[in-house]
Coordinates of C-alpha atoms in Angstrom, one line a residue:
Chain A
X2 CA 108.3 95.3 99.7
X3 CA 107.5 92.3 101.7
X4 CA 108.8 88.9 100.9
X5 CA 108.4 85.4 102.3
X6 CA 111.6 83.3 102.5
X7 CA 110.8 79.6 102.9
X8 CA 113.0 76.7 103.9
X9 CA 112.1 73.1 103.2
X10 CA 113.0 69.6 104.6
X11 CA 113.2 68.3 108.2
X12 CA 115.5 68.6 111.1
X13 CA 115.9 64.9 111.2
X14 CA 117.0 64.6 107.6
X15 CA 119.3 67.5 108.1
X16 CA 121.1 65.9 111.0
X17 CA 121.3 62.6 109.1
X18 CA 122.8 64.2 106.1
X19 CA 125.0 66.9 107.6
X20 CA 125.8 65.7 111.2
X21 CA 125.1 67.0 114.7
X22 CA 127.7 69.8 114.6
X23 CA 126.1 71.3 111.6
X24 CA 122.8 71.3 113.3
X25 CA 124.1 73.1 116.4
X26 CA 125.8 75.7 114.2
X27 CA 122.7 76.1 112.2
X28 CA 120.7 77.0 115.3
X29 CA 123.2 79.6 116.2
X30 CA 123.1 80.9 112.7
X31 CA 119.3 81.2 112.7
X32 CA 119.4 83.1 116.0
X33 CA 122.0 85.5 114.6
X34 CA 120.0 86.0 111.4
X35 CA 116.8 86.8 113.3
X36 CA 118.7 89.2 115.4
X37 CA 120.3 90.9 112.4
X38 CA 116.9 91.2 110.7
X39 CA 115.4 92.7 113.8
X40 CA 118.3 95.1 114.1
X41 CA 118.0 96.2 110.5
X42 CA 114.3 96.9 111.0
X43 CA 113.4 94.4 108.3
X44 CA 111.8 91.5 110.2
X45 CA 108.1 91.2 110.0
X46 CA 107.7 87.6 111.2
X47 CA 109.7 84.4 111.4
X48 CA 108.4 81.0 112.3
X49 CA 109.4 77.4 112.4
X50 CA 106.9 74.7 111.7
X51 CA 106.4 71.4 113.5
X52 CA 107.8 68.5 111.6
X53 CA 106.0 67.5 108.5
X54 CA 105.2 64.1 109.9
X55 CA 102.9 65.8 112.4
X56 CA 100.9 67.4 109.6
X57 CA 97.3 66.7 108.9
X58 CA 96.0 66.7 105.4
X59 CA 92.4 67.7 104.9
X60 CA 90.7 66.6 101.7
X61 CA 87.2 65.9 100.4
X62 CA 86.1 62.2 100.7
X63 CA 82.7 61.3 99.6
X64 CA 81.7 64.9 99.6
X65 CA 82.8 65.5 103.2
X66 CA 86.1 67.1 104.4
X67 CA 88.2 64.5 106.1
X68 CA 91.5 65.0 108.0
X69 CA 94.1 62.3 107.7
X70 CA 97.5 62.0 109.3
X71 CA 100.7 62.7 107.5
X72 CA 102.3 65.2 105.2
X73 CA 101.1 65.7 101.7
X74 CA 104.6 65.9 100.2
X75 CA 107.9 64.2 100.7
X76 CA 109.9 65.6 103.6
X77 CA 112.4 67.4 101.5
X78 CA 109.5 69.3 99.9
X79 CA 107.8 70.0 103.2
X80 CA 107.9 73.6 104.5
X81 CA 109.8 73.8 107.8
X82 CA 110.0 77.5 108.4
X83 CA 109.7 81.0 107.0
X84 CA 110.7 84.6 107.4
X85 CA 108.7 87.5 106.2
X86 CA 110.9 90.5 105.7
X87 CA 110.1 94.1 104.6
X88 CA 113.0 95.2 102.5
X89 CA 113.9 98.0 100.1
X90 CA 114.5 95.9 97.0
X91 CA 114.5 92.4 95.5
X92 CA 118.2 92.5 95.5
X93 CA 118.2 92.8 99.3
X94 CA 115.9 89.8 99.8
X95 CA 118.2 87.8 97.5
X96 CA 121.1 88.8 99.6
X97 CA 119.4 87.6 102.8
X98 CA 118.3 84.4 101.1
X99 CA 121.8 83.8 99.8
X100 CA 123.1 83.9 103.4
X101 CA 120.6 81.3 104.4
X102 CA 121.3 79.0 101.5
X103 CA 125.0 79.2 102.3
X104 CA 124.1 77.5 105.6
X105 CA 121.1 75.3 104.8
X106 CA 122.8 73.9 101.6
X107 CA 119.3 73.3 100.2
X108 CA 117.3 75.5 97.9
X109 CA 115.0 78.0 99.5
X110 CA 112.2 79.9 98.0
X111 CA 111.6 83.6 97.9
X112 CA 108.1 84.9 97.1
X113 CA 106.8 88.4 97.2
X114 CA 103.9 89.1 99.5
X115 CA 100.9 90.5 97.6
X116 CA 100.7 93.9 99.1
X117 CA 102.1 96.0 96.3
X118 CA 100.1 98.9 94.8
X119 CA 97.9 98.2 91.9
X120 CA 98.8 100.4 89.0
X121 CA 95.6 101.8 87.6
Chain B
X8 CA 85.9 114.2 123.5
X9 CA 85.0 116.5 120.6
X10 CA 88.3 118.2 121.2
X11 CA 90.3 115.2 120.4
X12 CA 90.7 115.5 116.7
X13 CA 91.6 119.1 117.1
X14 CA 94.3 118.3 119.6
X15 CA 95.7 115.7 117.3
X16 CA 95.8 118.1 114.4
X17 CA 97.3 120.8 116.5
X18 CA 100.0 118.5 117.8
X19 CA 100.9 117.3 114.3
X20 CA 101.1 120.8 113.1
X21 CA 103.4 121.9 116.0
X22 CA 105.6 118.8 116.0
X23 CA 108.0 119.8 113.2
X24 CA 108.1 123.4 114.5
X25 CA 109.1 122.4 118.0
X26 CA 111.6 119.8 116.8
X27 CA 113.1 122.2 114.3
X28 CA 113.6 124.8 117.0
X29 CA 115.2 122.3 119.4
X30 CA 117.5 120.8 116.8
X31 CA 118.6 124.2 115.5
X32 CA 119.6 125.1 119.1
X33 CA 121.2 121.8 120.1
X34 CA 122.1 120.0 116.9
X35 CA 121.3 116.7 118.4
X36 CA 118.6 115.4 116.2
X37 CA 118.4 112.0 117.8
X38 CA 117.9 113.2 121.4
X39 CA 115.7 116.1 120.4
X40 CA 113.4 113.9 118.4
X41 CA 112.9 111.5 121.3
X42 CA 112.2 114.4 123.6
X43 CA 109.6 115.9 121.2
X44 CA 107.8 112.5 120.8
X45 CA 107.6 112.3 124.6
X46 CA 106.3 115.8 124.8
X47 CA 103.6 115.0 122.2
X48 CA 102.5 112.0 124.1
X49 CA 102.3 113.9 127.3
X50 CA 100.3 116.7 125.6
X51 CA 97.9 114.2 124.0
X52 CA 97.1 112.9 127.5
X53 CA 97.1 116.1 129.5
X54 CA 95.4 118.4 127.0
X55 CA 92.5 116.0 126.5
X56 CA 92.1 116.0 130.2
X57 CA 92.7 119.6 131.2
X58 CA 92.2 121.5 128.0
X59 CA 94.7 123.0 125.5
X60 CA 97.1 125.5 127.2
X61 CA 97.2 129.1 126.1
X62 CA 100.4 128.8 124.3
X63 CA 100.6 125.2 123.2
X64 CA 103.9 125.5 121.3
X65 CA 105.6 127.0 124.3
X66 CA 104.2 124.2 126.4
X67 CA 105.6 121.6 124.1
X68 CA 109.0 123.3 123.9
X69 CA 109.2 123.5 127.7
X70 CA 108.2 119.9 128.2
X71 CA 110.5 118.6 125.5
X72 CA 113.4 120.7 126.8
X73 CA 112.9 119.3 130.3
X74 CA 113.1 115.8 128.8
X75 CA 116.3 116.8 127.1
X76 CA 117.8 118.1 130.4
X77 CA 116.7 114.9 132.2
X78 CA 118.4 112.9 129.5
X79 CA 121.6 114.9 129.7
X80 CA 121.6 114.9 133.5
X81 CA 121.7 111.1 133.4
X82 CA 124.4 111.3 130.8
X83 CA 127.0 113.5 132.4
X84 CA 127.4 116.2 134.9
X85 CA 129.6 118.3 132.8
X86 CA 127.0 118.5 130.0
X87 CA 124.3 119.4 132.5
X88 CA 126.1 122.5 133.6
X89 CA 126.7 123.7 130.0
X90 CA 123.4 122.9 128.5
X91 CA 120.6 123.0 131.0
X92 CA 120.7 126.7 131.5
X93 CA 120.6 127.3 127.7
X94 CA 117.7 124.9 127.3
X95 CA 115.6 126.6 129.9
X96 CA 116.4 130.0 128.4
X97 CA 115.1 128.7 125.0
X98 CA 111.9 127.4 126.5
X99 CA 111.2 130.8 128.0
X100 CA 112.1 132.7 124.9
X101 CA 109.8 130.8 122.7
X102 CA 111.2 132.1 119.5
X103 CA 109.1 132.8 116.4
X104 CA 108.3 129.9 114.1
X105 CA 110.9 129.4 111.4
X106 CA 109.6 127.8 108.2
X107 CA 113.2 127.2 107.4
X108 CA 113.4 124.8 110.4
X109 CA 110.6 122.7 109.1
X110 CA 112.1 122.6 105.6
X111 CA 115.5 121.7 107.0
X112 CA 113.9 119.0 109.0
X113 CA 112.3 117.6 105.8
X114 CA 115.6 117.7 104.0
X115 CA 117.3 115.9 106.9
X116 CA 114.6 113.1 107.1
X117 CA 114.8 112.6 103.4
X118 CA 118.6 112.6 103.2
X119 CA 119.8 110.6 100.2
X120 CA 122.1 108.5 102.4
X121 CA 119.1 107.0 104.2
X122 CA 117.3 104.1 102.7
X123 CA 113.9 104.8 101.2
X124 CA 111.9 102.9 103.9
X125 CA 113.9 104.9 106.5
X126 CA 113.2 108.2 104.8
X127 CA 109.4 107.4 104.8
X128 CA 109.3 106.3 108.5
X129 CA 111.5 109.2 109.7
X130 CA 109.5 111.8 107.8
X131 CA 106.2 110.6 109.2
X132 CA 107.5 110.6 112.7
X133 CA 109.7 113.7 112.9
X134 CA 107.8 115.9 110.5
X135 CA 104.4 114.3 110.6
X136 CA 104.3 113.8 114.4
X137 CA 103.0 110.3 114.0
X138 CA 103.9 107.7 116.7
X139 CA 105.9 104.7 115.9
X140 CA 102.9 102.5 116.5
X141 CA 100.8 104.5 114.0
X142 CA 103.5 104.3 111.3
X143 CA 104.0 100.5 112.0
X144 CA 100.3 100.0 111.5
X145 CA 100.2 102.0 108.3
X146 CA 103.0 99.9 106.8
X147 CA 101.8 96.6 108.2
X148 CA 104.9 95.7 110.1
X149 CA 105.4 95.1 113.9
X150 CA 106.0 98.1 116.0
X151 CA 109.4 96.8 117.1
X152 CA 110.5 96.6 113.5
X153 CA 109.4 100.1 112.8
X154 CA 111.0 101.4 116.0
X155 CA 114.3 99.7 115.0
X156 CA 114.1 101.2 111.5
X157 CA 113.6 104.7 112.9
X158 CA 116.3 104.3 115.4
X159 CA 118.8 103.1 112.8
X160 CA 117.9 106.1 110.6
X161 CA 118.6 108.4 113.5
X162 CA 121.8 106.7 114.3
X163 CA 122.9 107.1 110.7
X164 CA 122.2 110.8 110.8
X165 CA 124.3 111.0 113.9
X166 CA 127.2 108.8 112.7
X167 CA 127.5 110.6 109.3
X168 CA 127.5 113.9 111.1
X169 CA 124.7 115.4 109.0
X170 CA 124.2 119.0 110.0
X171 CA 120.9 120.7 110.6
X172 CA 121.3 123.2 107.8
X173 CA 119.5 123.8 104.5
X174 CA 121.4 122.2 101.7
X175 CA 123.5 124.6 99.6
X176 CA 121.8 126.2 96.6
X177 CA 123.7 123.9 94.2
X178 CA 122.2 120.8 95.8
X179 CA 118.8 122.1 96.6
X180 CA 116.9 121.1 93.5
X181 CA 118.2 117.5 93.8
X182 CA 117.4 117.3 97.5
X183 CA 113.9 118.7 97.0
X184 CA 113.3 116.1 94.4
X185 CA 114.0 113.4 97.1
X186 CA 111.7 115.1 99.5
X187 CA 108.9 115.2 96.9
X188 CA 109.5 111.6 96.1
X189 CA 109.2 110.6 99.7
X190 CA 105.8 112.4 100.0
X191 CA 104.7 110.9 96.8
X192 CA 105.5 107.4 98.1
X193 CA 103.7 108.0 101.4
X194 CA 100.7 109.0 99.3
X195 CA 100.9 106.0 97.1
X196 CA 101.3 103.7 100.0
X197 CA 98.1 105.0 101.4
X198 CA 96.2 105.3 98.1
X199 CA 97.1 102.1 96.5
X200 CA 98.6 99.6 98.9
X201 CA 96.5 96.7 99.9
X202 CA 96.9 94.2 102.6
X203 CA 94.5 92.1 100.7
X204 CA 91.5 93.4 102.7
X205 CA 91.3 97.1 102.2
X206 CA 92.4 98.9 99.1
X207 CA 92.9 102.2 100.8
X208 CA 94.5 103.4 104.0
X209 CA 93.1 106.9 104.3
X210 CA 95.5 107.9 107.1
X211 CA 98.5 107.9 104.9
X212 CA 97.0 109.8 102.0
X213 CA 95.6 112.4 104.4
X214 CA 99.0 112.7 106.0
X215 CA 100.8 112.9 102.6
X216 CA 98.4 115.7 101.5
X217 CA 98.8 117.5 104.8
X218 CA 102.6 117.4 104.5
X219 CA 102.6 118.4 100.9
X220 CA 100.3 121.3 101.8
X221 CA 102.6 122.3 104.6
X222 CA 105.6 122.2 102.2
X223 CA 103.6 124.3 99.7
X224 CA 103.0 126.9 102.3
X225 CA 106.7 127.0 103.1
X226 CA 107.9 126.9 99.5
X227 CA 105.2 128.4 97.3
X228 CA 107.8 129.3 94.8
X229 CA 108.6 125.7 93.8
X230 CA 106.4 124.7 90.9
X231 CA 106.9 121.0 91.5
X232 CA 105.7 121.3 95.1
X233 CA 102.5 122.8 93.9
X234 CA 102.4 120.2 91.2
X235 CA 102.7 117.3 93.6
X236 CA 100.0 118.7 96.0
X237 CA 97.7 119.2 93.0
X238 CA 98.4 115.7 91.8
X239 CA 97.6 114.3 95.2
X240 CA 94.3 116.2 95.5
X241 CA 93.2 115.3 92.0
X242 CA 94.0 111.6 92.5
X243 CA 92.5 111.4 96.0
X244 CA 89.3 113.0 94.7
X245 CA 88.6 109.8 92.8
X246 CA 89.1 107.5 95.8
X247 CA 85.4 107.1 96.7
X248 CA 84.7 105.7 93.2
X249 CA 87.8 103.6 93.0
X250 CA 86.3 100.5 94.6
X251 CA 82.8 99.1 94.6
X252 CA 80.8 98.1 97.6
X253 CA 82.5 94.7 97.7
X254 CA 86.0 96.2 97.6
X255 CA 86.8 95.4 94.0
X256 CA 88.8 97.8 91.9
X257 CA 86.8 99.9 89.5
X258 CA 88.7 101.1 86.4
X259 CA 88.6 104.8 85.7
X260 CA 86.3 104.3 82.7
X261 CA 83.6 102.6 84.8
X262 CA 83.8 104.8 87.9
X263 CA 80.7 106.6 89.1
X264 CA 81.9 110.1 88.6
X265 CA 79.3 111.7 90.9
X266 CA 81.1 110.1 93.8
X267 CA 84.3 112.1 93.1
X268 CA 85.2 114.7 95.6
X269 CA 84.5 118.0 93.8
X270 CA 86.0 120.2 96.5
X271 CA 89.4 118.4 96.0
X272 CA 89.1 118.7 92.3
X273 CA 88.3 122.4 92.5
X274 CA 91.3 123.0 94.8
X275 CA 93.6 120.9 92.7
X276 CA 92.6 122.6 89.4
X277 CA 92.9 126.0 90.9
X278 CA 96.4 125.2 92.3
X279 CA 97.4 123.9 88.9
X280 CA 96.1 127.0 87.1
X281 CA 98.1 129.3 89.4
X282 CA 101.2 127.2 88.8
X283 CA 101.4 126.1 85.2
X284 CA 103.4 128.4 83.0
X285 CA 104.7 130.5 85.9
X286 CA 107.4 128.1 87.0
X287 CA 109.7 125.7 85.2
X288 CA 107.5 122.7 84.1
X289 CA 108.1 119.4 85.9
X290 CA 106.8 115.9 86.0
X291 CA 104.5 116.3 88.9
X292 CA 102.9 119.4 87.3
X293 CA 102.4 117.4 84.1
X294 CA 100.9 114.4 85.9
X295 CA 98.6 116.7 87.8
X296 CA 97.5 118.3 84.5
X297 CA 96.7 114.9 83.1
X298 CA 94.8 114.0 86.2
X299 CA 92.9 117.3 85.9
X300 CA 91.8 116.5 82.4
X301 CA 90.3 113.2 83.6
X302 CA 88.7 114.8 86.6
X303 CA 87.1 117.5 84.5
X304 CA 85.4 115.1 82.1
X305 CA 81.7 114.7 83.0
X306 CA 81.8 111.2 81.5
X307 CA 84.5 108.8 80.4
X308 CA 83.5 109.2 76.8
X309 CA 83.9 113.0 77.0
X310 CA 87.5 112.7 78.2
X311 CA 89.7 115.0 76.1
X312 CA 92.2 112.3 75.0
X313 CA 94.0 114.4 72.4
X314 CA 94.8 116.8 75.2
X315 CA 96.0 114.0 77.4
X316 CA 98.2 112.6 74.6
X317 CA 99.7 116.1 74.1
X318 CA 100.5 116.3 77.9
X319 CA 102.1 112.8 77.8
X320 CA 104.3 113.9 74.9
X321 CA 105.5 116.9 77.0
X322 CA 106.0 114.6 80.0
X323 CA 108.0 112.2 78.0
X324 CA 110.2 115.0 76.8
X325 CA 111.0 116.3 80.3
X326 CA 111.0 113.0 82.1
X327 CA 111.5 110.1 79.7
X328 CA 111.1 106.6 80.8
X329 CA 109.3 103.3 79.9
X330 CA 106.4 103.9 82.3
X331 CA 105.6 107.3 80.6
X332 CA 105.8 105.6 77.2
X333 CA 103.4 103.0 78.4
X334 CA 100.9 105.6 79.6
X335 CA 101.4 107.5 76.3
X336 CA 100.5 104.3 74.5
X337 CA 97.2 104.2 76.3
X338 CA 96.5 107.8 75.1
X339 CA 97.7 107.0 71.6
X340 CA 95.2 104.1 71.5
X341 CA 92.4 106.4 72.5
X342 CA 93.2 108.9 69.9
X343 CA 94.5 106.8 67.0
X344 CA 93.0 103.4 67.8
X345 CA 94.2 100.3 69.6
X346 CA 96.6 99.1 66.9
X347 CA 98.6 102.4 67.1
X348 CA 98.8 101.9 70.8
X349 CA 99.9 98.3 70.5
X350 CA 102.7 99.4 68.0
X351 CA 104.0 101.9 70.6
X352 CA 103.9 99.2 73.3
X353 CA 105.9 97.0 71.0
X354 CA 108.9 99.4 71.4
X355 CA 109.0 98.5 75.1
X356 CA 109.2 94.7 74.6
X357 CA 113.0 94.8 74.6
X358 CA 113.3 97.3 77.4
X359 CA 114.8 95.4 80.4
X360 CA 113.3 97.9 82.8
X361 CA 109.8 96.6 81.8
X362 CA 110.8 92.9 81.9
X363 CA 109.6 92.4 85.5
X364 CA 106.5 94.6 85.5
X365 CA 103.0 93.4 84.9
X366 CA 101.9 96.8 83.6
X367 CA 103.0 96.3 80.1
X368 CA 101.0 93.0 79.8
X369 CA 98.0 94.5 81.5
X370 CA 97.8 97.5 79.1
X371 CA 98.5 95.2 76.1
X372 CA 95.6 93.0 77.3
X373 CA 93.3 96.0 77.3
X374 CA 94.4 97.2 73.8
X375 CA 94.2 93.7 72.3
X376 CA 90.7 93.3 73.7
X377 CA 89.7 96.7 72.1
X378 CA 91.3 95.6 68.9
X379 CA 89.1 92.4 69.0
X380 CA 92.0 90.0 69.4
X381 CA 90.4 88.2 72.4
X382 CA 92.6 85.1 72.6
X383 CA 95.8 87.2 72.7
X384 CA 94.1 89.6 75.1
X385 CA 93.3 86.8 77.5
X386 CA 96.9 85.6 77.4
X387 CA 98.2 89.0 78.2
X388 CA 95.8 89.4 81.1
X389 CA 96.8 86.1 82.5
X390 CA 100.5 86.9 82.2
X391 CA 99.9 90.2 83.9
X392 CA 98.0 88.5 86.7
X393 CA 100.9 86.2 87.3
X394 CA 103.3 89.1 87.5
X395 CA 101.5 91.5 89.7
X396 CA 102.2 91.6 93.5
X397 CA 98.9 93.4 94.1
X398 CA 96.1 91.2 95.3
X399 CA 93.2 93.4 94.1
X400 CA 94.9 93.8 90.7
X401 CA 95.5 90.1 90.4
X402 CA 91.8 89.4 91.1
X403 CA 90.8 92.1 88.6
X404 CA 93.1 90.7 85.8
X405 CA 92.2 87.1 86.4
X406 CA 88.5 88.0 86.1
X407 CA 89.2 90.1 83.1
X408 CA 90.9 87.1 81.4
X409 CA 88.1 84.7 82.5
X410 CA 85.5 87.0 81.0
X411 CA 87.1 86.3 77.6
X412 CA 86.9 82.5 77.9

């Protein structure tokens, strides 16, 4: 079963709230986590996204799609990175997510990737 | 070029025989498996170029043995003296094929102490002779991830000291159940899994059927092996009708039955006829029998639902569980009307095992629709659409709900 694990916020806000040391430790933690997930044969993909302030939002204006600068949501609601893992069970992905939450200290979201078998 | 599929088929057939022979001799599954994979790759290249050798199995054993010797040579000089002579002797002797070896290999790859994803991957590689890249593609994960999964499974076999022996008679039935479940999962992964683009990955169903057929040839006296093979054939037969030209799911009732594969249906039914009643009855045989009733109905309306209901009652007795009850409810609805089906579904509402599956709501939606309660049906479809993790099914259920607006 594949799941996407998503973290939200921004590096800047993280450093402001938790301090520089925390940030350095966090980087180490992330590297270790990626390594562990590779070693366990569960990692499908992991990416960090550029800061939400660099985002463009595309919306329809006067019937034409127009791109404007800036994030759509507040920074704490902005996606900063994700992992896609292929695991044996939901319990396992919760275990991985719990490890991340322990470090990030902010809620993260876990969503199943739609590649399960249909049942009829 | 026309020889290529034949070479591939031949290699996959020989892979477990060669590996079994080597592991029986050296008891080093890990190293032997690597050596056999290398030999298979070498064969695929050379045989396409220079033709298939007179004795292909012997060729593979010789090449794989050489790899093993090379490996040990780089490992330690002491080992080399002890082992290399023995290896070469074996290569020359080219012992007769032992079906027990292939069976033992299957039991090893499907060892209960391995995780399910590991069992699937290892079985496809060591018994199926697929490359890591092929397995990774089939399961939609990066090759490095699959390689790591396989290598961890092999490490676990090594570290737990699993022996290359058939399990003792007392454990055999349980262990065979795990093997059958692994093959069943491989089939399902191919038959049903969708990356959102294609509903069917034929390679995995073909491979699962091939492995089940191989197992049936080795163990014809196991009724459930025959049952599983029949179930796969009778299910796979409907594949061409299961999606429409645009890739949308077509429910069984609406399928164009002349697209079904009659050769597979004939084979599946014949297999089932030879099996039922001659061996202890089991869940795969019963599911195959149900599939056969569907497959033999010329039209959806002519389906023998009382017969299907009777089969589900037997299935529920030998292998009870909420999913069986759910399927029985569908049959009850066909025989005794949607309200009777809904009443049986109601008994599952408090079952925690069903709390996280969309199936209960999807079936309820269908039965409510049949009963004429369209508003409630729509809600059930929508709930089911939210709960499913299958993209084609989500689309199907969402549309089904929208139709009732």
